[in-house]
Coordinates of C-alpha atoms in Angstrom, one line a residue:
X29 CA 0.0 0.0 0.0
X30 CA 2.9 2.1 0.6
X31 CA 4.6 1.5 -2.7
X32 CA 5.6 3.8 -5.4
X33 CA 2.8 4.8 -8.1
X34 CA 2.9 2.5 -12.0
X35 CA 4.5 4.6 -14.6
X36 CA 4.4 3.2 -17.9
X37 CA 7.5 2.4 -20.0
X38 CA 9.7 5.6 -20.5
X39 CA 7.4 8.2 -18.1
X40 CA 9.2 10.6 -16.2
X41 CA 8.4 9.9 -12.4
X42 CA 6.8 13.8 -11.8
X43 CA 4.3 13.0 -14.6
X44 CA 1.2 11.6 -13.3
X45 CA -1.6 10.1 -15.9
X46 CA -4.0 11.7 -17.7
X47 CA -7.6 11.0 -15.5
X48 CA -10.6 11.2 -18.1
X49 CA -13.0 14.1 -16.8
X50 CA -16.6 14.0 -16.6
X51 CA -18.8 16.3 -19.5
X52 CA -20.9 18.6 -17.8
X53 CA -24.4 17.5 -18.4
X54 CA -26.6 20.1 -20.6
X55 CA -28.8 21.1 -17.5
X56 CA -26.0 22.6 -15.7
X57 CA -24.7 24.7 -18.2
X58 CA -25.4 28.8 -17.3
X59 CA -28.6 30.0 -19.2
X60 CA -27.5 31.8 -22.4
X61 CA -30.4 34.3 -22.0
X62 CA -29.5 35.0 -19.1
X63 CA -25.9 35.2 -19.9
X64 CA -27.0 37.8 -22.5
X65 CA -29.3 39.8 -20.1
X66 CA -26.3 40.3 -18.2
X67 CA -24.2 41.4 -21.5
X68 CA -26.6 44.2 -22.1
X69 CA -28.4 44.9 -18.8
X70 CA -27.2 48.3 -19.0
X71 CA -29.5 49.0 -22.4
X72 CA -32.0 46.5 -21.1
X73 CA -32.6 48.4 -18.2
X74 CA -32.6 51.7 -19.7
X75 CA -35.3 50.9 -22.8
X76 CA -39.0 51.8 -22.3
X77 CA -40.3 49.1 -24.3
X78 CA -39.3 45.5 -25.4
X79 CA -39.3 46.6 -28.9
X80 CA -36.2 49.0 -28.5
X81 CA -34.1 45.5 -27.5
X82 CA -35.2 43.5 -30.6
X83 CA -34.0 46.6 -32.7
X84 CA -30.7 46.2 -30.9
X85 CA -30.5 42.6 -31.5
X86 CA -31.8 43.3 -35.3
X87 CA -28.4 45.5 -35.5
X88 CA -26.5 43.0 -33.8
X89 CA -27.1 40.9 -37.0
X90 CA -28.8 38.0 -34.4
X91 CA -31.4 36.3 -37.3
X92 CA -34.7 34.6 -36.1
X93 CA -33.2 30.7 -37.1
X94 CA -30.2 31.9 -35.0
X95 CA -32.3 33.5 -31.8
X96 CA -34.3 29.7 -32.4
X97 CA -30.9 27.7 -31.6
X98 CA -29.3 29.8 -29.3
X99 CA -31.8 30.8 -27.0
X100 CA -35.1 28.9 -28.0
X101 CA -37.1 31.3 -28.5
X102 CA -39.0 31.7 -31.8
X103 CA -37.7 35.3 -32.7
X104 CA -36.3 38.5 -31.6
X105 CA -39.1 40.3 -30.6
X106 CA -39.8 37.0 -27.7
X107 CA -36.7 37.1 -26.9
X108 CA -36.7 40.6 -26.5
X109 CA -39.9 40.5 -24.4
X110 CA -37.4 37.7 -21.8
X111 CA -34.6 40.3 -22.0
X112 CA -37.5 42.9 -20.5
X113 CA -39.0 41.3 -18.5
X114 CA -35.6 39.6 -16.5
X115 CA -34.1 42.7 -16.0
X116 CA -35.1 45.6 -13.7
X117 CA -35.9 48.9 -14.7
X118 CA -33.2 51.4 -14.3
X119 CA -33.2 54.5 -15.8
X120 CA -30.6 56.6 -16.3
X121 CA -30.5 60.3 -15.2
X122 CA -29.2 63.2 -18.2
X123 CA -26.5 65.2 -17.0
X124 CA -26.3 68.6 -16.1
X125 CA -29.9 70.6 -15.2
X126 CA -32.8 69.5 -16.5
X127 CA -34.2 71.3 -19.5
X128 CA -37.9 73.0 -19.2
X129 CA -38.9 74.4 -22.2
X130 CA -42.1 75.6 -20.1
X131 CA -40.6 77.8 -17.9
X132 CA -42.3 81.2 -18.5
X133 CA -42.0 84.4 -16.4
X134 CA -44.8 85.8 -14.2
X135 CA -43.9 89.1 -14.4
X136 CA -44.4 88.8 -18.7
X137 CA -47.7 86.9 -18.8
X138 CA -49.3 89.6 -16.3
X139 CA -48.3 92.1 -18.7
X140 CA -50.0 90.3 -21.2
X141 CA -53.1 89.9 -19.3
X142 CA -52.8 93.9 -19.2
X143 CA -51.9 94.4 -22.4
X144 CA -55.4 92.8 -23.2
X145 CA -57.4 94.8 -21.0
X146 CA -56.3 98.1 -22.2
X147 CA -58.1 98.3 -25.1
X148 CA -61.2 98.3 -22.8
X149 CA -60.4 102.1 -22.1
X150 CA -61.1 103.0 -25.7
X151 CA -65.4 102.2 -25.3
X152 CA -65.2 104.6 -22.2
X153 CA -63.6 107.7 -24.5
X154 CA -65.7 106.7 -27.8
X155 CA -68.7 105.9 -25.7
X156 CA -70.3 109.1 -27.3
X157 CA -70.1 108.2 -30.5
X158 CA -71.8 104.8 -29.8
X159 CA -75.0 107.0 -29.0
X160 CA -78.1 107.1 -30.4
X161 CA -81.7 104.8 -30.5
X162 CA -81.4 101.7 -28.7
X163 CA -81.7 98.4 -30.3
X164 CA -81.9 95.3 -28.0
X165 CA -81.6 97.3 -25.1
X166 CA -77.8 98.6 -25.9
X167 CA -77.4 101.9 -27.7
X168 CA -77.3 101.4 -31.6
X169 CA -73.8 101.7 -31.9
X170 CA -73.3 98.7 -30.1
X171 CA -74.5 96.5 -32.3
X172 CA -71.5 96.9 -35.1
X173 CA -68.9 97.1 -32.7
X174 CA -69.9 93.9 -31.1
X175 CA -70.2 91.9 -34.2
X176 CA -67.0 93.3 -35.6
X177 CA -65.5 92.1 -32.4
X178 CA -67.0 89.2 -32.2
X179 CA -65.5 88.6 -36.1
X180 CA -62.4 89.9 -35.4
X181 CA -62.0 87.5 -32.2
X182 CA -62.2 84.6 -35.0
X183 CA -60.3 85.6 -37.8
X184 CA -57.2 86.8 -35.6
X185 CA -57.3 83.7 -33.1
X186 CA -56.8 81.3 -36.3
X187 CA -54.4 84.0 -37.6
X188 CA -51.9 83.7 -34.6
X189 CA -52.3 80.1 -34.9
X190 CA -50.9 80.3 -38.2
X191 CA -48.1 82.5 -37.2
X192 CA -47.2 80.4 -34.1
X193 CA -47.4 77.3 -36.5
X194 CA -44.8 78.7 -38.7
X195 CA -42.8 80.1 -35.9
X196 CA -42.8 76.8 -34.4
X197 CA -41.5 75.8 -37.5
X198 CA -38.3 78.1 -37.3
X199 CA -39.7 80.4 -39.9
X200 CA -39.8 83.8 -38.4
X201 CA -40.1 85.5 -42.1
X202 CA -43.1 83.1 -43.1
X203 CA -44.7 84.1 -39.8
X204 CA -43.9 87.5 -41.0
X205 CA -45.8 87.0 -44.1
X206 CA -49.3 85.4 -42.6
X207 CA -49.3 88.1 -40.7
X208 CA -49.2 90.5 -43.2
X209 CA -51.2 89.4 -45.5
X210 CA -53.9 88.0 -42.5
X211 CA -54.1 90.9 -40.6
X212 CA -55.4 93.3 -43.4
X213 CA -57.8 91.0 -44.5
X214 CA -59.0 90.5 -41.2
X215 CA -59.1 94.1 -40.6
X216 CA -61.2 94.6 -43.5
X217 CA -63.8 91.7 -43.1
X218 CA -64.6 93.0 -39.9
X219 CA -65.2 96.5 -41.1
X220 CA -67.7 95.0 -43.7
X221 CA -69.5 92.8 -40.9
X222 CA -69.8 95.8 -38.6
X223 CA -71.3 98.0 -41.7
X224 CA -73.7 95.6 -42.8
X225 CA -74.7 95.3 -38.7
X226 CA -74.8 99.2 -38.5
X227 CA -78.9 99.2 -38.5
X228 CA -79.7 102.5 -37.3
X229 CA -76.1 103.4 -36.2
X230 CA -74.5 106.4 -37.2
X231 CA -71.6 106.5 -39.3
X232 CA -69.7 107.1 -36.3
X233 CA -70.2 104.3 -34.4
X234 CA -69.2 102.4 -37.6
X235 CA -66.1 104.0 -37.8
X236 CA -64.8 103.4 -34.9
X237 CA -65.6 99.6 -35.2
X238 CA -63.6 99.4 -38.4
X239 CA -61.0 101.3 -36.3
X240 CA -61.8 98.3 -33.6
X241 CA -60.7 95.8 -36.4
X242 CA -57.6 97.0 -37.4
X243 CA -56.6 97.4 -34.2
X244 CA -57.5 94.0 -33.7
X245 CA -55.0 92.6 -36.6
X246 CA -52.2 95.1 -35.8
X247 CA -52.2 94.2 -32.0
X248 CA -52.1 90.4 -33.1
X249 CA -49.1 90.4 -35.2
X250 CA -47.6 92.2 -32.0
X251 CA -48.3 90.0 -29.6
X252 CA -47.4 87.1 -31.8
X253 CA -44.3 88.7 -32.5
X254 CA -43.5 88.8 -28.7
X255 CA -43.7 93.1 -28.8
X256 CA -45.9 93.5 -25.6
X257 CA -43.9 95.8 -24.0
X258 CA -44.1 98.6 -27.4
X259 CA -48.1 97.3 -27.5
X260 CA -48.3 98.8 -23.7
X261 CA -46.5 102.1 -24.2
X262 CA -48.8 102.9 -27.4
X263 CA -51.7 101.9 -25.4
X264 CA -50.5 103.4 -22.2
X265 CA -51.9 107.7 -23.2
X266 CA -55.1 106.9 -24.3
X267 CA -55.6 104.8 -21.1
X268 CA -54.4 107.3 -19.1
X269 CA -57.2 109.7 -20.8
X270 CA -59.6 107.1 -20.4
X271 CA -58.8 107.1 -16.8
X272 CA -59.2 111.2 -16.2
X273 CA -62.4 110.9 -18.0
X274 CA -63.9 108.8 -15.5
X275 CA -63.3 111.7 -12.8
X276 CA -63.6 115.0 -15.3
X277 CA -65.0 115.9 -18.7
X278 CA -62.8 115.7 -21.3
X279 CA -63.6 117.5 -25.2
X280 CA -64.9 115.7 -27.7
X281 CA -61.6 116.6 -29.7
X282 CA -59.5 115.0 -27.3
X283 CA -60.8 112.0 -26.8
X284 CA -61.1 111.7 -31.1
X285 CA -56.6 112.7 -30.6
X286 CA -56.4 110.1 -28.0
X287 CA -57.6 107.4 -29.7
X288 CA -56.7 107.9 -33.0
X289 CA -52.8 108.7 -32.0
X290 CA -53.0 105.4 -30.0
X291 CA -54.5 103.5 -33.5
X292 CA -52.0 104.8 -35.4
X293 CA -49.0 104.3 -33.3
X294 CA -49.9 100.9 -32.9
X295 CA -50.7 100.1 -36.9
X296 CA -47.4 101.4 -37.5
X297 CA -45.5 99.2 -35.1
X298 CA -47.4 95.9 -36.2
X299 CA -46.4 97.8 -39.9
X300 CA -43.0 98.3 -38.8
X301 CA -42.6 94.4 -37.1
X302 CA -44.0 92.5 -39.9
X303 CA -42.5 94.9 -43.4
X304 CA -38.9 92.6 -43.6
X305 CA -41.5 89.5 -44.5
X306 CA -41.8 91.8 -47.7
X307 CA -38.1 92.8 -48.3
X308 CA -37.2 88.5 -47.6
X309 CA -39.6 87.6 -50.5
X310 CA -38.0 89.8 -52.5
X311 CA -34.5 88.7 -51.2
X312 CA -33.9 92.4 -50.8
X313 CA -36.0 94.2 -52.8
X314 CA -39.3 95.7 -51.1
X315 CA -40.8 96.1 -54.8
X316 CA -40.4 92.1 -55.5
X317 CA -41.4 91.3 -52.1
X318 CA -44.7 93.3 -52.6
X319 CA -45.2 91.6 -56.2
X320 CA -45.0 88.5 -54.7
X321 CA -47.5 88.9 -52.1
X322 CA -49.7 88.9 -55.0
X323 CA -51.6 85.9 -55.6
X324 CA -50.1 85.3 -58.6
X325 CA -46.5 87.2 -58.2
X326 CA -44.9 89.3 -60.6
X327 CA -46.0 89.1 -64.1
X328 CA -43.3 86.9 -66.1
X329 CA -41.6 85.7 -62.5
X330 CA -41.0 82.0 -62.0
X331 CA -40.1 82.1 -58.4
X332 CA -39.5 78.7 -56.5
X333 CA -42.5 79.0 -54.3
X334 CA -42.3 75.5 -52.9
X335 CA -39.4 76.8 -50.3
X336 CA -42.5 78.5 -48.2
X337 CA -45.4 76.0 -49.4
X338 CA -48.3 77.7 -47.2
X339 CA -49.4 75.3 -44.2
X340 CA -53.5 74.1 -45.1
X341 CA -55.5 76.7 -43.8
X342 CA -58.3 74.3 -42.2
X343 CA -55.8 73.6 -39.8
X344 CA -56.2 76.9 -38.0
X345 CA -60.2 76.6 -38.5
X346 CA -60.5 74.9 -35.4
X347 CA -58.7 77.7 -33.4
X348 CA -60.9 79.8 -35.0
X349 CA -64.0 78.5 -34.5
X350 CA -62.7 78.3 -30.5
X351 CA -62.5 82.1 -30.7
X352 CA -65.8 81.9 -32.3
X353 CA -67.3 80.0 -29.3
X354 CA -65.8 81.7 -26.4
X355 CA -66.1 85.4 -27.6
X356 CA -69.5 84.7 -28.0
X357 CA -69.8 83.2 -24.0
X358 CA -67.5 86.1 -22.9
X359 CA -70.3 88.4 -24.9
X360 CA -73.2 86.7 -23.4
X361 CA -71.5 87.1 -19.3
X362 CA -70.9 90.9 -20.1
X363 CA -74.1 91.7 -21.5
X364 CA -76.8 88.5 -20.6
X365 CA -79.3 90.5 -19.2
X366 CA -79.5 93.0 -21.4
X367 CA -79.8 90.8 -24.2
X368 CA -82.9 89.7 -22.0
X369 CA -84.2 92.2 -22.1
X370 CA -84.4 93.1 -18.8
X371 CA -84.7 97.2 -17.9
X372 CA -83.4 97.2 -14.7
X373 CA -79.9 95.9 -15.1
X374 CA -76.9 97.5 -16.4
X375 CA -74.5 95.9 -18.3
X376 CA -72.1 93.6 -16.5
X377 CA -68.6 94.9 -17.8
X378 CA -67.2 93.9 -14.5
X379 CA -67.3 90.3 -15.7
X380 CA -65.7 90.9 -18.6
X381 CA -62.8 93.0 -17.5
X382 CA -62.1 90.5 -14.9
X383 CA -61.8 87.6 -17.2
X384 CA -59.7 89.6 -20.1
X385 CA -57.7 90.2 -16.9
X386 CA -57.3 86.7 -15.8
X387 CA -55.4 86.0 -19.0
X388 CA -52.4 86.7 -17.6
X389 CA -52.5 84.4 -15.1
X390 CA -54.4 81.6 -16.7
X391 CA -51.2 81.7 -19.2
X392 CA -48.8 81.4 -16.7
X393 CA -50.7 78.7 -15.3
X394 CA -50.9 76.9 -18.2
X395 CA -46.9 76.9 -18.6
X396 CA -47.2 75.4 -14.9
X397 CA -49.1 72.7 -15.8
X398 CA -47.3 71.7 -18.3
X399 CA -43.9 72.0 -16.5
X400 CA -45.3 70.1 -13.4
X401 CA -46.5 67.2 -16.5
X402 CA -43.0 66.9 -17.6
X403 CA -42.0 66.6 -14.2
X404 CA -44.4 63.8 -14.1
X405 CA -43.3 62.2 -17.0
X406 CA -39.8 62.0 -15.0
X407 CA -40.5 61.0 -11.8
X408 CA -43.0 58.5 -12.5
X409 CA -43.2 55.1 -14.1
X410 CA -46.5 53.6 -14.8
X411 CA -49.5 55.6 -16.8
X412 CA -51.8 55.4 -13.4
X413 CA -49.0 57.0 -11.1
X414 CA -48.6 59.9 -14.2
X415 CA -52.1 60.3 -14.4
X416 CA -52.4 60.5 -10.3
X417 CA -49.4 63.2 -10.6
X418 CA -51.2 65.3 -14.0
X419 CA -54.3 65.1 -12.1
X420 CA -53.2 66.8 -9.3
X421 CA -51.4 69.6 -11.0
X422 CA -54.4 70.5 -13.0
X423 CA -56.6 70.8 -9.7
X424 CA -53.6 73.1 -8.3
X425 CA -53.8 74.9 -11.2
X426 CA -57.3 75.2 -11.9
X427 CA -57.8 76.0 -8.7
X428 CA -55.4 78.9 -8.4
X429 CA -57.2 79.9 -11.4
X430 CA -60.5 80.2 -9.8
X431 CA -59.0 82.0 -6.9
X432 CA -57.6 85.0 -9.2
X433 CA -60.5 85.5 -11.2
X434 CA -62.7 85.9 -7.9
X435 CA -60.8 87.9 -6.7
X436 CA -60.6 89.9 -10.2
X437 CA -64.3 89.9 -10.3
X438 CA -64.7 90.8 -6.8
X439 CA -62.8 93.9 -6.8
X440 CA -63.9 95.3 -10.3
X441 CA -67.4 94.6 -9.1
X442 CA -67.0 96.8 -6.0
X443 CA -64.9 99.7 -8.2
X444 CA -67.4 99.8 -11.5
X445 CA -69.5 103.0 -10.6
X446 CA -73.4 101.9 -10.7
X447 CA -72.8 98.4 -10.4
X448 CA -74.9 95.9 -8.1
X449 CA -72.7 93.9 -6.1
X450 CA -71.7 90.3 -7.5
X451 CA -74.1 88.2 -6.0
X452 CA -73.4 84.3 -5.7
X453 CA -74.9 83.0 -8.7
X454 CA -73.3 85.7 -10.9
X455 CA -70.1 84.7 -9.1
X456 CA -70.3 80.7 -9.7
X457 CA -71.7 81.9 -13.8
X458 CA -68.6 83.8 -13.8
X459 CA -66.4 80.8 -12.5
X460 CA -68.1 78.1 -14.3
X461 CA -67.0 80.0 -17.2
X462 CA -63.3 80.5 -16.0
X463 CA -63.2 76.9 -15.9
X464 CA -64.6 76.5 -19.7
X465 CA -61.7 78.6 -20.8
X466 CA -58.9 77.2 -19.1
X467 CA -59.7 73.9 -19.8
X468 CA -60.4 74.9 -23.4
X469 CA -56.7 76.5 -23.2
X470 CA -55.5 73.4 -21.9
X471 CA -57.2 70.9 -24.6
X472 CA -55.8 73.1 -27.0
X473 CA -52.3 72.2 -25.8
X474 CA -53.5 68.9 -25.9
X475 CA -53.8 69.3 -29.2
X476 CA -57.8 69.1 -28.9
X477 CA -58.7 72.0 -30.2
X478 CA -61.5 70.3 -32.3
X479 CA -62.9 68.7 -29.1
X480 CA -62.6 72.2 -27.1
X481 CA -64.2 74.1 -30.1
X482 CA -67.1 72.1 -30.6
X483 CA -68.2 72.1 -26.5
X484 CA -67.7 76.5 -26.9
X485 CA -69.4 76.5 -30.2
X486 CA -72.5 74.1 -28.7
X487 CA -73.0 76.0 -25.5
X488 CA -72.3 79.6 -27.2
X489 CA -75.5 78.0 -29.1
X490 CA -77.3 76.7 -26.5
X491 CA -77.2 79.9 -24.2
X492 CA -78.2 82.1 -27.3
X493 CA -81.5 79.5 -28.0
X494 CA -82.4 80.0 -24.1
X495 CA -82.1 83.5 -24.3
X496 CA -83.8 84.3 -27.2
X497 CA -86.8 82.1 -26.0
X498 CA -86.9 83.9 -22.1
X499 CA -86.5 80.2 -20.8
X500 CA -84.9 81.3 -17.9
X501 CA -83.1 84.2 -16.2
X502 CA -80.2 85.1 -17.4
X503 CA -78.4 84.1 -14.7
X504 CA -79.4 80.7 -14.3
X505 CA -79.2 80.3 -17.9
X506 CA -75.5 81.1 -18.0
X507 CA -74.6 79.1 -14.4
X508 CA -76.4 76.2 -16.4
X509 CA -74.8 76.3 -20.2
X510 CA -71.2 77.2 -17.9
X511 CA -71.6 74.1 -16.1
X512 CA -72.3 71.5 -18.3
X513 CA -69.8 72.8 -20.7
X514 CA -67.5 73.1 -18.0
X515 CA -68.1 69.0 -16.9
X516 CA -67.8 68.1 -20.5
X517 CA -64.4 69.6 -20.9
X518 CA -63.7 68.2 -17.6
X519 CA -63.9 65.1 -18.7
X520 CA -62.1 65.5 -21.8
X521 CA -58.8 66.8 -20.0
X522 CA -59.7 63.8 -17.5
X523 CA -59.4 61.5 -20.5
X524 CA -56.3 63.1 -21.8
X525 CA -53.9 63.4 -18.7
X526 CA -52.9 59.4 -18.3
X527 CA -51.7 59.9 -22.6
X528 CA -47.6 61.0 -22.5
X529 CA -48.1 61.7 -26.2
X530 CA -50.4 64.2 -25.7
X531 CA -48.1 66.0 -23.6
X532 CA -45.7 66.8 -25.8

């Protein structure tokens, strides 16, 4: 037992024989899917969806008959779904601060939302030549001003989609050029609309609704263009006059200087901020540029018009028809009773000023929301927690909404001379309607503008059928149209808030 170990014939004595080994049987051999998952669990863990792996195995030049042998499953989009599903979800964080293309400045939406009241102050210097016989209960001169408003509201709202379209687009000149060319037309279709609503109205009153409509284009290309700041100081001297007149007579003459100098000074900056569209059609000559706004160009000229091939036009009818709709509700809460015909009450431009007001900060709202969305989209990762998270920033922001505009409506209530005090239902009319706005605002950043339009457009209907027939008060008819328009856009933005695509 102790002897030496058998070597055979012509072995060295430190060599020992070869011992057969055992083959590893095929069961205990390591998984080679999982072998794989650990290869690429850093790309595993970072994709959003299985499909992302089998486009990475695709590249990989991995074929189906090769997935079959390897790893047994039938193709790469199964085997893809076992890479998914056997590897956690880790996703990476981007370096450096997180972008927020949302981020928008209080300070420069409020001054929006007063750049839009402003033009309030021109009705209380031309009030005198809206005079004469009333029609409807409003003085006669009413009547053309509102429907050129009320036309000018949806022309320019589809216009400064346009614009913003082509801005979005990263063509400032093109934007230049709808503006152009829209805001004159505009101008002038409202004009005609307020003439043929003139009725008994003096030639006056018509004027100065035609004045109302170009205003109306010039201040849009402005605030397209981003030029709030040189819209407010043309704005700012016939406001002020506005303002003494409240308190002290002022001549006839100078309220016709006030607002004419403030007309003109703001047609020639929206002249000033859109003229280079004309001088870049005509690659430097204004004389080209203007014979190419033509709708058929120069006569003999052959220029390559496909490099600004004009976006379809029905694609800014929806916007339009949303300015349609809500003018029309903004109308019907600053002069519902009236248009009831009842004697005793005056109209409610309280309401109105407070909601042209609460623009500002509905904007600037609006940019929260969707900054606290994208947020959401970070932090969270399944579509119930993101719609838990979007949820609750809209009722934040809704809500802070509703808190401004009574307050806005609360304050301009008590400081309108002659006006009752805003009693509760006039208050929840007024704040069903904020919430039909915002909402609308918001669907249209959905991009359901259709959906928002059609709901404004149905109830602007619906409230002018119960008025017209005395069905109820004006009041309750308004607290009633508000609200179920309100609920219907609700549940449209309730629909909407689980979808990441639609917040893009």
């Amino acid at each position: 037992m102790s002897g030496s170990v058998w070597l055979p014939p012509g072995a060295r004595p430190d060599t020992l024989p070869a011992i057969p080994r055992q083959r590893t049987p095929q069961w205990a051999e390591p998984d080679p899917v999982d072998e794989l998952a650990h290869r690429l669990e850093e790309f595993i863990a970072a994709a959003v969806h299985p499909d992302e792996i089998a486009a990475l195995l695709e590249s990989d030049g991995l074929s189906d008959d090769q997935i079959r042998e390897r790893y047994g499953v039938r193709n790469s989009f199964a085997l893809a779904e076992t890479l998914y599903e056997r590897v956690e979800r880790r996703y990476p964080e981007p370096d450096g601060p997180l972008h927020d293309p949302w981020q928008a400045g209080l300070l420069g939406c409020l001054l929006r939302g007063v750049v839009f009241a402003l033009p309030g102050f021109a009705y209380v210097l031309g009030a005198p030549l809206l005079a004469g016989p009333k029609d409807l209960g409003l003085p006669a001169g009413t009547i053309p001003l509102l429907a050129g408003a009320l036309t000018g509201w949806t022309w320019n709202q589809g216009l400064a989609h346009r614009a913003y379209t082509w801005l979005g687009l990263g063509d400032r000149s093109a934007a230049r050029r709808s503006l152009l060319v829209g805001a004159p037309v505009g101008a002038l279709l409202g004009a005609l609309v307020a003439f043929a609503a003139a009725g008994q109205a003096g030639p006056a009153a018509v004027a100065f609704a035609a004045g109302q409509s170009c205003y109306l284009g010039a201040a849009t290309a402005l605030l397209v263009m981003g030029r709030e700041r040189a819209l407010l100081a043309a704005l700012l001297p016939m406001a002020a006059g506005a303002t003494v007149s409240l308190v002290a007579p002022v001549p006839q003459a100078a309220r016709l200087v006030l607002l004419l100098g403030s007309l003109a000074a703001v047609l020639v900056l929206g002249l000033l901020e859109v003229a280079p569209a004309v001088r870049d059609l005509g690659e430097g000559s204004w004389t080209a540029g203007l014979a190419a706004l033509l709708p058929f160009g120069a006569l003999g000229a052959t220029a390559d018009r496909d490099r600004a091939a004009p976006l379809w036009l029905t694609g800014s009818l929806p916007y339009a028809l949303f300015g349609l709709g809500s003018g029309v509700l903004v109308l019907y809460a600053a002069l519902g009773d009236v248009l009831a015909g009842q004697e005793h009450s005056a109209v409610a431009a309280p309401a109105a000023v407070a909601l042209t007001l609460s623009m500002g900060p509905a904007e600037w709202l609006l940019h929260r929301f969707r900054s606290g969305s994208l947020a959401g989209l970070r932090s969270t990762s399944t579509p119930r927690a993101f719609w838990r998270t979007t949820a609750r920033t809209v009722v934040e922001c809704l809500g802070a909404y509703l808190a401004v505009l009574s307050l806005l409506g609360l304050a301009t209530a008590a400081l309108w001379p002659h006006t009752p005090g805003l009693s509760a239902l006039r208050l929840t009319g007024l704040l069903l309607l904020g919430v039909v706005l915002w909402t609308g605002l918001l669907l249209q950043s959905f991009g359901a503008v259709l959906s928002a339009a059609a709901v404004c457009c149905l109830a602007a209907l619906a409230q002018t059928v119960a008025l017209a027939t005395h069905a109820a008060g004006p009041h309750t008819v308004a607290a009633a149209v508000y609200g179920t328009a309100a609920a219907a856009q609700a549940a449209l933005v309730c629909a909407l808030l689980g979808r990441a695509t639609a917040h893009r």
